[in-house]
XYZ file of C-alpha atoms in Angstrom:
681
model
C 39.814 146.842 27.560
C 40.533 143.971 24.950
C 39.782 144.466 21.285
C 38.608 140.958 21.094
C 35.129 140.785 21.585
C 34.790 143.710 19.420
C 36.643 142.098 16.867
C 34.407 138.847 17.233
C 30.884 140.851 16.667
C 32.327 142.333 13.587
C 33.250 138.846 12.104
C 29.722 137.749 13.375
C 27.972 140.802 11.291
C 30.045 139.745 8.298
C 29.236 136.187 8.588
C 25.325 137.149 8.605
C 23.260 136.149 5.509
C 23.246 138.615 2.436
C 19.614 139.731 3.234
C 20.318 141.091 6.657
C 22.527 143.722 5.224
C 21.332 147.318 5.514
C 19.489 148.183 2.482
C 21.289 150.687 0.224
C 19.726 154.588 0.538
C 16.991 155.391 -1.508
C 18.039 157.751 -4.802
C 17.840 161.423 -4.225
C 15.049 162.931 -5.502
C 14.938 165.637 -7.845
C 12.808 168.826 -5.821
C 12.010 170.210 -9.315
C 10.003 167.138 -10.382
C 8.013 167.972 -7.144
C 6.875 171.101 -7.993
C 3.759 171.040 -9.577
C 0.806 172.796 -7.886
C 0.620 176.380 -7.154
C 0.842 176.860 -3.471
C -2.018 179.657 -3.227
C -4.583 177.665 -4.898
C -3.750 174.664 -2.941
C -4.875 176.790 0.094
C -7.653 178.484 -1.643
C -9.218 174.889 -2.141
C -8.418 174.277 1.693
C -10.279 177.689 2.688
C -13.471 176.397 0.565
C -13.451 172.623 1.948
C -13.299 173.808 5.596
C -15.597 176.767 5.176
C -18.295 174.457 3.307
C -18.238 171.458 5.751
C -19.676 171.719 9.124
C -17.853 173.417 11.843
C -18.120 170.541 14.439
C -16.592 167.720 12.254
C -12.870 167.357 12.639
C -10.485 167.203 9.631
C -8.690 163.943 9.898
C -6.160 163.758 6.436
C -3.716 166.837 6.891
C -0.645 165.146 5.793
C -0.929 165.142 2.089
C -1.005 169.118 2.624
C 2.207 168.518 5.014
C 4.005 166.565 2.062
C 3.419 168.922 -0.332
C 6.692 170.783 -1.721
C 4.904 173.759 -3.190
C 3.558 174.833 0.188
C 7.463 174.615 1.837
C 8.685 176.679 -0.927
C 5.846 179.360 -0.011
C 6.775 178.990 3.670
C 10.532 179.058 3.004
C 9.475 182.691 0.951
C 7.520 184.240 3.745
C 10.421 183.258 6.296
C 12.707 185.054 4.055
C 10.592 187.979 3.770
C 10.229 188.102 7.597
C 14.103 187.906 8.603
C 15.469 189.817 5.706
C 12.798 192.101 4.788
C 12.546 190.956 0.768
C 10.046 188.254 -0.685
C 12.157 186.108 -3.004
C 10.841 185.358 -6.102
C 10.308 181.179 -6.947
C 12.484 181.319 -9.735
C 15.439 182.555 -7.843
C 15.224 179.879 -5.153
C 18.670 178.039 -5.801
C 18.799 174.166 -6.381
C 20.580 173.498 -3.262
C 17.976 175.275 -0.886
C 15.155 173.280 -2.752
C 17.478 170.117 -1.676
C 17.336 171.118 1.872
C 13.706 172.208 1.926
C 13.067 168.383 0.612
C 15.280 167.095 3.296
C 13.380 169.195 6.044
C 10.086 167.903 4.641
C 11.152 164.561 4.662
C 12.586 164.620 8.307
C 9.212 166.372 9.320
C 6.970 163.948 7.687
C 8.513 160.561 8.712
C 9.162 162.355 12.530
C 12.404 162.610 12.228
C 12.435 166.253 12.955
C 13.012 167.717 16.756
C 12.046 171.445 17.704
C 15.238 173.895 18.631
C 17.803 171.394 17.510
C 20.415 173.528 16.589
C 23.326 170.507 15.895
C 21.127 169.351 13.326
C 20.412 171.551 10.479
C 18.410 171.181 7.605
C 18.445 174.660 5.990
C 19.880 177.867 7.156
C 18.950 181.616 6.792
C 20.100 183.356 3.734
C 21.595 185.807 6.437
C 23.714 183.072 7.829
C 27.219 182.066 6.800
C 27.766 178.047 6.214
C 30.224 176.624 9.002
C 33.222 175.566 7.070
C 35.804 176.288 9.610
C 36.631 174.872 12.923
C 33.926 176.082 15.535
C 35.959 176.695 19.036
C 33.998 175.212 22.284
C 32.827 178.280 23.311
C 31.116 179.311 20.246
C 29.071 176.285 20.423
C 27.972 176.716 23.937
C 26.714 180.035 22.999
C 25.204 178.925 20.281
C 23.186 176.243 21.845
C 22.245 178.503 25.162
C 21.214 181.746 22.802
C 17.160 181.480 22.938
C 17.062 182.899 19.097
C 15.361 179.652 17.400
C 16.616 178.013 14.669
C 15.645 179.558 10.921
C 13.996 175.996 10.060
C 11.532 176.083 13.099
C 10.330 179.306 11.304
C 9.570 177.498 8.111
C 8.116 174.620 9.854
C 5.696 177.322 12.025
C 5.056 178.516 8.522
C 3.387 175.503 6.968
C 1.526 174.521 10.116
C -0.166 178.173 9.964
C -1.126 177.666 6.506
C -2.450 174.385 7.183
C -3.958 174.774 10.502
C -5.583 178.303 9.809
C -8.223 177.412 7.325
C -8.946 174.448 9.511
C -9.464 176.592 13.169
C -11.069 179.956 11.278
C -14.472 178.655 10.540
C -14.938 177.335 14.258
C -13.762 180.877 15.936
C -16.659 182.943 16.783
C -17.060 186.330 15.763
C -16.601 188.157 19.002
C -12.939 187.398 18.751
C -11.032 189.892 16.699
C -7.148 189.501 17.646
C -4.824 187.672 16.046
C -7.123 186.751 12.827
C -7.122 187.603 9.212
C -9.400 190.704 8.557
C -9.611 191.780 12.295
C -7.918 194.378 13.933
C -8.544 196.646 16.890
C -9.764 199.375 14.622
C -12.957 196.468 14.098
C -13.025 196.623 17.700
C -13.582 199.966 18.328
C -16.050 200.305 15.166
C -18.003 197.248 17.125
C -18.183 198.728 20.236
C -19.647 202.424 18.756
C -21.991 200.368 16.652
C -23.278 197.611 18.878
C -22.737 198.649 22.568
C -24.604 201.714 22.420
C -27.551 201.779 25.482
C -25.468 199.591 27.808
C -25.242 201.000 31.473
C -22.773 198.247 33.047
C -20.014 197.053 31.303
C -17.337 193.926 32.809
C -14.027 194.383 31.641
C -11.947 191.412 32.035
C -7.758 190.213 31.936
C -7.443 186.586 30.726
C -3.668 187.307 30.259
C -2.943 185.195 33.229
C -4.808 182.532 31.652
C -2.878 182.641 28.637
C 0.201 182.673 30.350
C 0.137 179.847 32.714
C -2.257 177.404 30.597
C -0.919 173.911 30.331
C -0.223 172.159 27.307
C -2.901 169.100 27.775
C -5.231 172.138 27.509
C -4.233 173.651 24.348
C -3.936 169.803 22.922
C -7.297 169.027 24.088
C -8.589 172.250 21.961
C -6.664 171.538 18.956
C -7.786 167.487 18.885
C -11.515 168.972 18.544
C -10.921 170.289 15.304
C -7.571 168.214 14.074
C -7.525 164.200 13.943
C -4.206 164.164 11.939
C -1.709 162.073 14.100
C 1.274 163.304 12.521
C 0.237 167.158 12.807
C -0.898 166.345 16.622
C 2.481 164.753 17.184
C 4.198 168.033 15.586
C 2.197 170.244 17.900
C 2.446 168.164 20.777
C 6.478 168.281 20.806
C 6.143 172.037 19.825
C 4.486 172.590 23.255
C 6.736 170.431 25.407
C 9.822 172.950 24.378
C 11.350 175.053 27.779
C 10.661 178.495 26.719
C 7.491 180.456 27.932
C 6.117 183.701 27.453
C 7.031 184.608 30.740
C 10.427 184.074 30.336
C 10.577 186.094 27.328
C 8.276 189.158 29.322
C 11.240 188.821 31.734
C 14.159 189.129 29.177
C 12.903 191.784 27.782
C 12.512 193.645 31.070
C 16.391 193.048 32.048
C 17.202 194.135 28.731
C 15.078 197.752 29.404
C 16.776 197.990 32.340
C 20.084 197.465 31.065
C 19.410 200.363 28.176
C 18.721 202.559 31.477
C 21.793 201.766 33.053
C 23.966 202.462 30.259
C 26.264 205.502 29.935
C 26.046 208.119 27.621
C 29.124 207.674 26.142
C 28.352 204.416 24.707
C 25.351 206.128 22.320
C 27.802 205.760 19.115
C 26.424 204.188 16.032
C 26.768 200.301 15.654
C 28.015 199.242 12.483
C 26.054 196.513 11.191
C 27.623 193.119 9.811
C 27.687 192.251 6.470
C 24.516 190.171 6.313
C 22.747 191.595 9.161
C 19.243 193.151 8.968
C 18.378 196.461 9.300
C 16.634 197.550 12.555
C 13.138 199.032 12.451
C 13.322 202.644 11.847
C 12.982 205.156 14.630
C 9.240 206.175 14.132
C 8.265 202.330 13.797
C 9.891 201.860 17.108
C 8.190 204.378 18.587
C 4.707 203.455 17.417
C 5.367 200.173 18.924
C 6.053 201.699 22.288
C 2.247 203.361 21.789
C 0.713 199.981 21.517
C -2.193 199.526 24.415
C -2.139 197.093 27.217
C -4.502 194.631 25.548
C -2.630 194.547 22.170
C 1.047 194.582 23.967
C 1.351 190.763 25.080
C 1.496 188.167 22.837
C 1.320 184.390 23.740
C 4.083 181.932 23.043
C 3.930 178.667 23.622
C 6.817 176.223 23.761
C 8.544 175.996 20.257
C 5.003 177.495 19.014
C 6.062 180.614 17.791
C 3.499 182.063 15.519
C 1.107 179.134 16.188
C 0.881 180.502 19.808
C -1.624 183.332 19.155
C -3.854 180.901 17.032
C -3.948 178.476 19.841
C -4.647 181.158 22.172
C -7.723 181.636 20.418
C -8.891 178.256 20.131
C -8.390 178.086 23.967
C -10.634 180.863 24.445
C -12.956 180.148 21.833
C -15.248 178.086 24.460
C -15.790 181.248 26.505
C -16.760 182.872 23.366
C -19.324 180.568 22.915
C -20.363 180.143 26.113
C -21.151 183.921 25.978
C -22.876 183.896 22.645
C -25.177 181.401 24.435
C -25.661 183.712 27.647
C -26.388 187.007 25.158
C -29.669 185.321 23.761
C -30.961 183.913 27.136
C -30.088 187.368 28.894
C -32.452 188.870 26.352
C -35.716 190.406 27.434
C -37.437 192.829 25.000
C -39.583 195.539 25.889
C -42.838 196.389 24.051
C -42.011 200.156 24.481
C -38.978 200.117 22.710
C -38.193 201.336 19.642
C -34.901 200.026 19.231
C -34.950 196.373 20.108
C -38.532 194.697 19.534
C -37.908 191.582 18.212
C -34.644 189.603 18.632
C -31.025 190.064 19.319
C -29.893 191.183 16.235
C -32.835 193.964 15.815
C -32.125 197.363 15.719
C -30.167 198.500 12.110
C -30.380 201.851 13.283
C -27.958 204.670 12.842
C -25.890 204.405 15.817
C -25.044 208.314 15.476
C -28.565 209.092 16.617
C -29.781 209.003 20.290
C -31.537 205.644 21.457
C -34.577 206.621 23.514
C -34.672 203.352 26.192
C -36.880 203.333 29.274
C -34.728 204.760 32.220
C -36.162 202.595 34.836
C -38.507 199.960 35.832
C -39.768 196.584 34.798
C -40.337 197.447 31.331
C -36.740 198.215 31.118
C -35.331 196.219 28.108
C -32.309 193.577 28.879
C -29.568 192.934 27.057
C -26.178 192.319 26.772
C -23.051 192.088 24.036
C -19.525 190.452 24.581
C -16.800 191.206 22.307
C -12.934 190.251 22.922
C -9.309 191.290 21.912
C -6.684 188.520 22.823
C -6.741 188.115 26.443
C -8.870 190.987 27.419
C -12.801 190.985 26.863
C -15.606 193.638 27.164
C -19.193 193.073 27.978
C -22.211 195.195 27.849
C -25.093 195.193 30.060
C -28.474 197.120 29.925
C -29.626 195.851 33.501
C -29.316 196.122 37.101
C -25.908 195.462 38.776
C -27.153 192.261 39.999
C -26.890 190.736 36.594
C -23.458 192.197 36.073
C -22.444 190.376 39.271
C -24.170 187.234 38.322
C -22.549 186.923 35.001
C -18.891 187.773 36.644
C -19.500 184.655 38.861
C -20.299 182.536 35.928
C -17.252 183.798 33.977
C -14.924 183.183 36.977
C -16.674 179.431 37.636
C -16.128 178.599 33.687
C -12.244 179.460 33.547
C -11.765 177.696 36.960
C -13.364 174.476 35.876
C -12.100 174.769 31.915
C -8.577 176.378 32.635
C -7.948 175.383 36.068
C -7.092 179.092 37.041
C -9.344 181.025 39.463
C -9.641 184.412 38.251
C -9.512 187.707 41.246
C -12.231 190.063 40.970
C -9.744 192.546 40.260
C -9.354 190.603 36.757
C -13.324 191.071 36.139
C -14.169 194.658 37.049
C -17.648 195.701 36.870
C -17.657 199.824 35.908
C -20.792 202.158 34.741
C -20.526 203.958 31.806
C -20.559 207.032 33.779
C -17.646 206.823 34.916
C -15.816 205.834 31.433
C -14.308 202.620 30.516
C -10.840 202.517 29.037
C -10.343 199.663 26.363
C -7.740 199.742 23.681
C -6.407 203.248 24.741
C -9.937 204.629 24.120
C -12.449 205.737 26.435
C -16.001 204.559 26.276
C -18.743 207.295 27.769
C -21.879 208.443 27.129
C -23.692 211.869 26.627
C -26.885 212.606 27.730
C -28.976 214.683 25.684
C -32.741 216.141 26.451
C -34.343 216.685 22.769
C -38.022 218.009 22.236
C -40.083 215.607 20.177
C -43.078 216.451 18.649
C -45.739 214.242 17.454
C -49.532 214.625 16.242
C -52.232 212.900 17.964
C -55.280 211.414 16.405
C -57.188 214.348 16.454
C -54.877 217.023 14.535
C -53.514 218.136 18.029
C -49.633 218.528 18.227
C -48.108 217.378 21.320
C -44.468 218.085 22.742
C -42.373 216.212 25.181
C -39.244 216.414 26.470
C -37.219 213.053 26.066
C -34.109 211.786 27.383
C -31.460 209.819 24.855
C -27.995 208.993 25.253
C -24.980 208.788 22.630
C -22.156 206.391 22.839
C -19.012 208.721 22.514
C -15.648 206.580 21.837
C -12.578 209.258 22.496
C -8.824 208.873 22.938
C -7.253 208.863 26.177
C -5.223 211.981 26.074
C -3.853 210.918 29.723
C -2.250 207.700 28.075
C -0.843 209.626 25.687
C 0.813 211.903 27.536
C 2.299 209.062 29.894
C 3.163 206.958 26.633
C 5.429 210.264 25.653
C 6.735 210.765 28.938
C 8.311 207.442 29.017
C 9.746 207.823 25.474
C 11.328 211.681 27.101
C 9.411 213.462 24.129
C 7.827 215.410 27.123
C 8.224 215.942 30.900
C 5.381 216.609 33.189
C 1.635 215.495 33.632
C -0.677 218.394 33.799
C 1.496 220.789 31.403
C 3.837 218.527 29.850
C 6.882 220.302 28.372
C 8.378 218.802 25.110
C 11.737 217.809 25.036
C 14.369 217.892 22.618
C 14.550 214.530 19.889
C 17.994 213.571 20.943
C 18.176 210.233 19.250
C 18.009 211.799 15.909
C 20.522 214.293 16.771
C 23.173 212.853 14.069
C 20.489 212.994 11.658
C 19.981 215.587 8.648
C 16.915 217.836 8.768
C 14.863 216.234 5.610
C 15.532 212.397 7.107
C 14.271 213.916 10.721
C 11.345 215.575 9.313
C 10.403 212.378 7.233
C 10.676 210.042 10.001
C 8.485 212.247 12.104
C 6.029 212.630 9.259
C 5.550 208.723 9.319
C 5.093 208.742 12.509
C 2.343 211.322 12.938
C 0.544 209.612 9.815
C 0.554 206.447 11.871
C -0.539 207.984 15.031
C -3.709 209.748 12.769
C -4.782 206.734 11.478
C -4.919 205.057 15.177
C -7.027 207.228 16.301
C -8.996 207.005 13.083
C -12.428 206.413 14.863
C -12.003 208.785 17.870
C -14.547 211.249 18.638
C -11.675 213.692 19.517
C -9.339 212.830 16.770
C -8.590 216.032 15.557
C -7.358 217.038 19.198
C -5.585 213.995 19.947
C -3.536 214.179 16.503
C -2.769 218.065 16.780
C -1.324 217.414 20.662
C 0.787 214.651 19.021
C 1.808 217.000 16.321
C 2.522 219.579 18.774
C 4.902 217.499 20.634
C 6.944 216.728 17.860
C 7.076 219.889 16.320
C 8.492 221.492 19.444
C 10.516 218.687 20.012
C 12.319 219.039 16.938
C 12.502 222.636 17.271
C 14.455 222.147 20.153
C 16.724 219.462 18.571
C 17.217 221.938 15.734
C 17.822 224.672 18.107
C 20.854 223.004 19.806
C 22.179 221.420 16.539
C 22.445 224.643 14.354
C 23.299 226.835 17.601
C 19.988 229.196 16.986
C 19.389 229.476 21.131
C 15.706 229.082 20.951
C 12.566 227.811 19.207
C 11.449 231.184 18.374
C 14.800 231.632 15.983
C 14.231 228.033 14.232
C 10.224 228.616 13.717
C 11.490 232.436 12.305
C 13.851 230.666 10.028
C 12.129 227.203 8.844
C 8.447 228.248 9.539
C 6.040 226.873 11.389
C 6.035 223.181 9.808
C 9.916 223.115 10.177
C 10.220 223.185 6.069
C 12.777 225.798 5.822
C 16.579 224.648 5.407
C 18.705 225.420 8.394
C 22.609 226.239 8.380
C 24.629 225.986 11.244
C 25.576 229.955 11.008
C 25.309 232.617 8.643
C 29.013 233.236 8.021
C 29.263 229.766 6.637
C 30.389 229.841 2.905
C 28.581 226.547 1.850
C 26.418 227.154 -1.433
C 22.738 227.759 -1.131
C 20.081 225.007 -0.180
C 18.131 225.689 -3.435
C 21.257 225.088 -5.699
C 22.212 221.830 -3.822
C 18.588 220.853 -4.303
C 18.680 221.400 -8.160
C 21.988 219.503 -8.611
C 20.138 216.482 -6.456
C 23.131 216.721 -4.002
C 20.533 217.207 -1.062
C 16.920 215.824 -0.111
C 13.888 217.737 -0.401
C 12.802 219.084 3.095
C 9.213 217.972 3.966
C 7.540 220.070 6.559
C 6.232 218.234 9.602
C 2.475 217.428 9.448
C -0.862 218.548 10.810
C 1.215 221.824 11.644
C -2.390 223.449 11.278
C -5.789 222.391 12.628
C -7.649 222.331 9.504
C -5.059 220.018 8.018
C -6.184 217.048 10.631
C -8.859 214.431 9.305
C -12.011 214.026 11.195
C -13.132 211.255 12.917
C -14.851 208.846 10.445
C -18.173 207.746 11.282
C -18.555 205.248 8.456
C -21.542 202.993 9.253
C -20.494 199.851 10.628
C -22.970 196.832 9.897
C -24.098 195.186 12.948
C -23.504 191.706 12.022
C -20.038 192.655 10.104
C -17.950 189.956 8.271
C -14.864 190.301 7.117
C -14.245 190.401 3.239
C -12.263 187.188 2.766
C -14.974 185.177 4.354
C -18.099 187.070 2.585
C -16.407 186.104 -0.932
C -15.686 182.433 0.715
C -19.272 182.241 1.550
C -20.289 183.586 -2.086
C -18.131 181.160 -3.694
C -19.505 178.356 -1.850
C -23.208 179.468 -2.494
C -22.268 179.752 -6.374
C -21.190 176.656 -6.359
C -24.180 174.955 -5.440
C -25.965 173.888 -8.530
C -29.371 174.236 -6.878
C -28.665 178.039 -5.863
C -26.911 178.512 -9.164
C -30.420 177.100 -11.070
C -32.621 179.421 -8.673
C -30.311 182.583 -9.208
C -30.603 182.076 -12.974
C -34.319 181.742 -12.851
C -34.535 184.790 -11.519
C -32.870 186.913 -13.640
C -34.720 185.170 -16.129
C -38.105 185.907 -14.226
C -37.096 189.757 -14.041
C -36.220 190.335 -17.517
C -32.257 191.004 -16.769
C -29.741 189.976 -19.061
C -26.714 187.900 -17.941
C -23.164 189.057 -19.142
C -22.781 185.949 -21.059
C -25.788 186.260 -23.023
C -24.562 190.155 -23.864
C -21.236 189.130 -24.893
C -22.684 186.308 -27.076
C -24.811 188.695 -28.964
C -21.979 190.982 -29.222
C -19.958 188.177 -30.823
C -23.138 187.229 -33.232
C -23.627 191.125 -34.140
C -19.580 191.050 -35.220
C -19.709 187.919 -37.093
C -22.925 188.561 -39.523
C -23.333 192.465 -39.478
C -19.488 193.471 -39.070
C -17.641 195.946 -36.882
C -18.579 199.396 -38.443
C -22.530 198.445 -38.564
C -22.236 196.889 -34.909
C -24.316 199.230 -32.821
C -24.706 198.910 -28.863
C -27.963 199.385 -27.228
C -27.271 202.580 -25.868
C -26.373 203.612 -29.016
C -29.617 202.259 -30.506
C -31.556 203.900 -27.681
C -30.026 207.539 -28.172
C -30.553 206.879 -32.119
C -34.308 206.317 -31.411
C -34.580 209.058 -29.073
C -33.079 211.670 -31.435
C -35.057 210.367 -34.445
C -38.446 210.758 -32.293
C -37.401 214.189 -31.488
C -36.876 215.119 -35.227
C -40.161 213.702 -36.503
C -42.304 216.852 -34.943
C -39.742 218.954 -37.265
């Protein structure tokens, strides 16, 4: 090919007038001049603004928040804490890092940012080494084909999460408890114990198939109802168009588990970490994660959304929550003989630990329904005939088919009676029927006694599920009479480290089963398995041949020091401990049943609200001048004194009377009382 046309083209460009030349690049901004606000204050103002505005009104201007460099610095700090495990201080971030954050912000605001772009890196993780040498083709291919998203994608996701979470939280239903601040599995269990007493039929639904196969158009349609900012919407749309899906990640996880099982025993050597490689999770935390219930095991992932995916999943299922709230109000039919639900759905502020006396059958039976959802699983309690439960299940299947384009099978939406027990979040919901004697006085003074029937809602932990999880972790073998196995993963750890790891695991398990009626039984079983497994491990490590010898030397809680043989000339453990050469050995917790805490029966309000939402509502009410004036008048009317008035009186007394002559109101009252007592004397 001749170079003459290219030379003519270059000469043509040179002959253009001066105003057709490319403009010089803009001057480089100093990132320190853009750090003017407190990011926590900015986000707090956004929370107050969204909670004070109507929930059906979309937010239009979010690009201003997206342009604030202070939020990007906070997002970088949170991302570094997630990657490295330590939260860096703001003044410890170097100037080159701030410049890279500024370039990333400009690329996002100007629309030049692409998700999962590994060839155009704006900012790197502190653990990543900068590429200063020539990179081979094979290394570039492995870097491009890896499923690990770039560090900068996580930073952008953190910024979007800080901006979008205050926008969508006021719109979410109070029936949703997963992937939301202030709500967790414990709030679900406490809500079930407080609000689901007296129900006969339960509908247990699994919507995880909808979360896995939901389309990007459906997600964008739900997002556009709350956000009207074009730049934010285009950024979310490009993230949803990514190739990665949740089912792909689950398939890779299954392949990894299969490969781990096929590994040879000789390959269990200790792996040496790289220089900047973060440490893996401790052993006790990995064990506890394997105990995650089915409802909490799956975390949705849409494209390149990452940590935004759970919020989008809640946003898509939020319409189902509001539909069920409307059905709850329409389904309620009170009974005039009912002593619990008389007037409204929210009526019945009773103690849930007491039996509920309700009509057993007949037309005078109270009709009531309640609903709760945790992620892709929901639970509906119905007080009424089974035909009502079948009709509600049909309505839910039709709603999901029309709204999400996926039809649910009856096996995914099961109807069960309370007498069979319903398992939800590894807890079994059942009832205990009691027949107490009711005594009351008639008008003539005659005392009547009747035999009543009442039900108590029982929420117990599933022992069979616990045994199944221990068997998968190779702590026990067998189902009916499980036999503990030695804890081989801790073979190369010392006795002090092993006991401390297992104590953390037992403490976490005791906290997980905090609201189970059989908390002592289930935690005692976990402690027995862990203690027996460690005893077998120590018997093999120190060549003691049996658990009985281990318990004889180290006591029941395994707190005594163990040595390999009695003929060893090593110094005593007490001497080494006094010199600080060994760690103190903690005994395995919950060795006795008396040390296991009981179930927490703290009353849970029927219309419970998380603390941060309650504080926001109170703050918004106090910002209203009408409410503040009303509150001030009521205080004056009741004769109460404001803290400001007391402070002003104290300051005035100090100025006029002096410090020594000042006397508080309580001191004056005590002095007057003593004078009155002394007067008769």
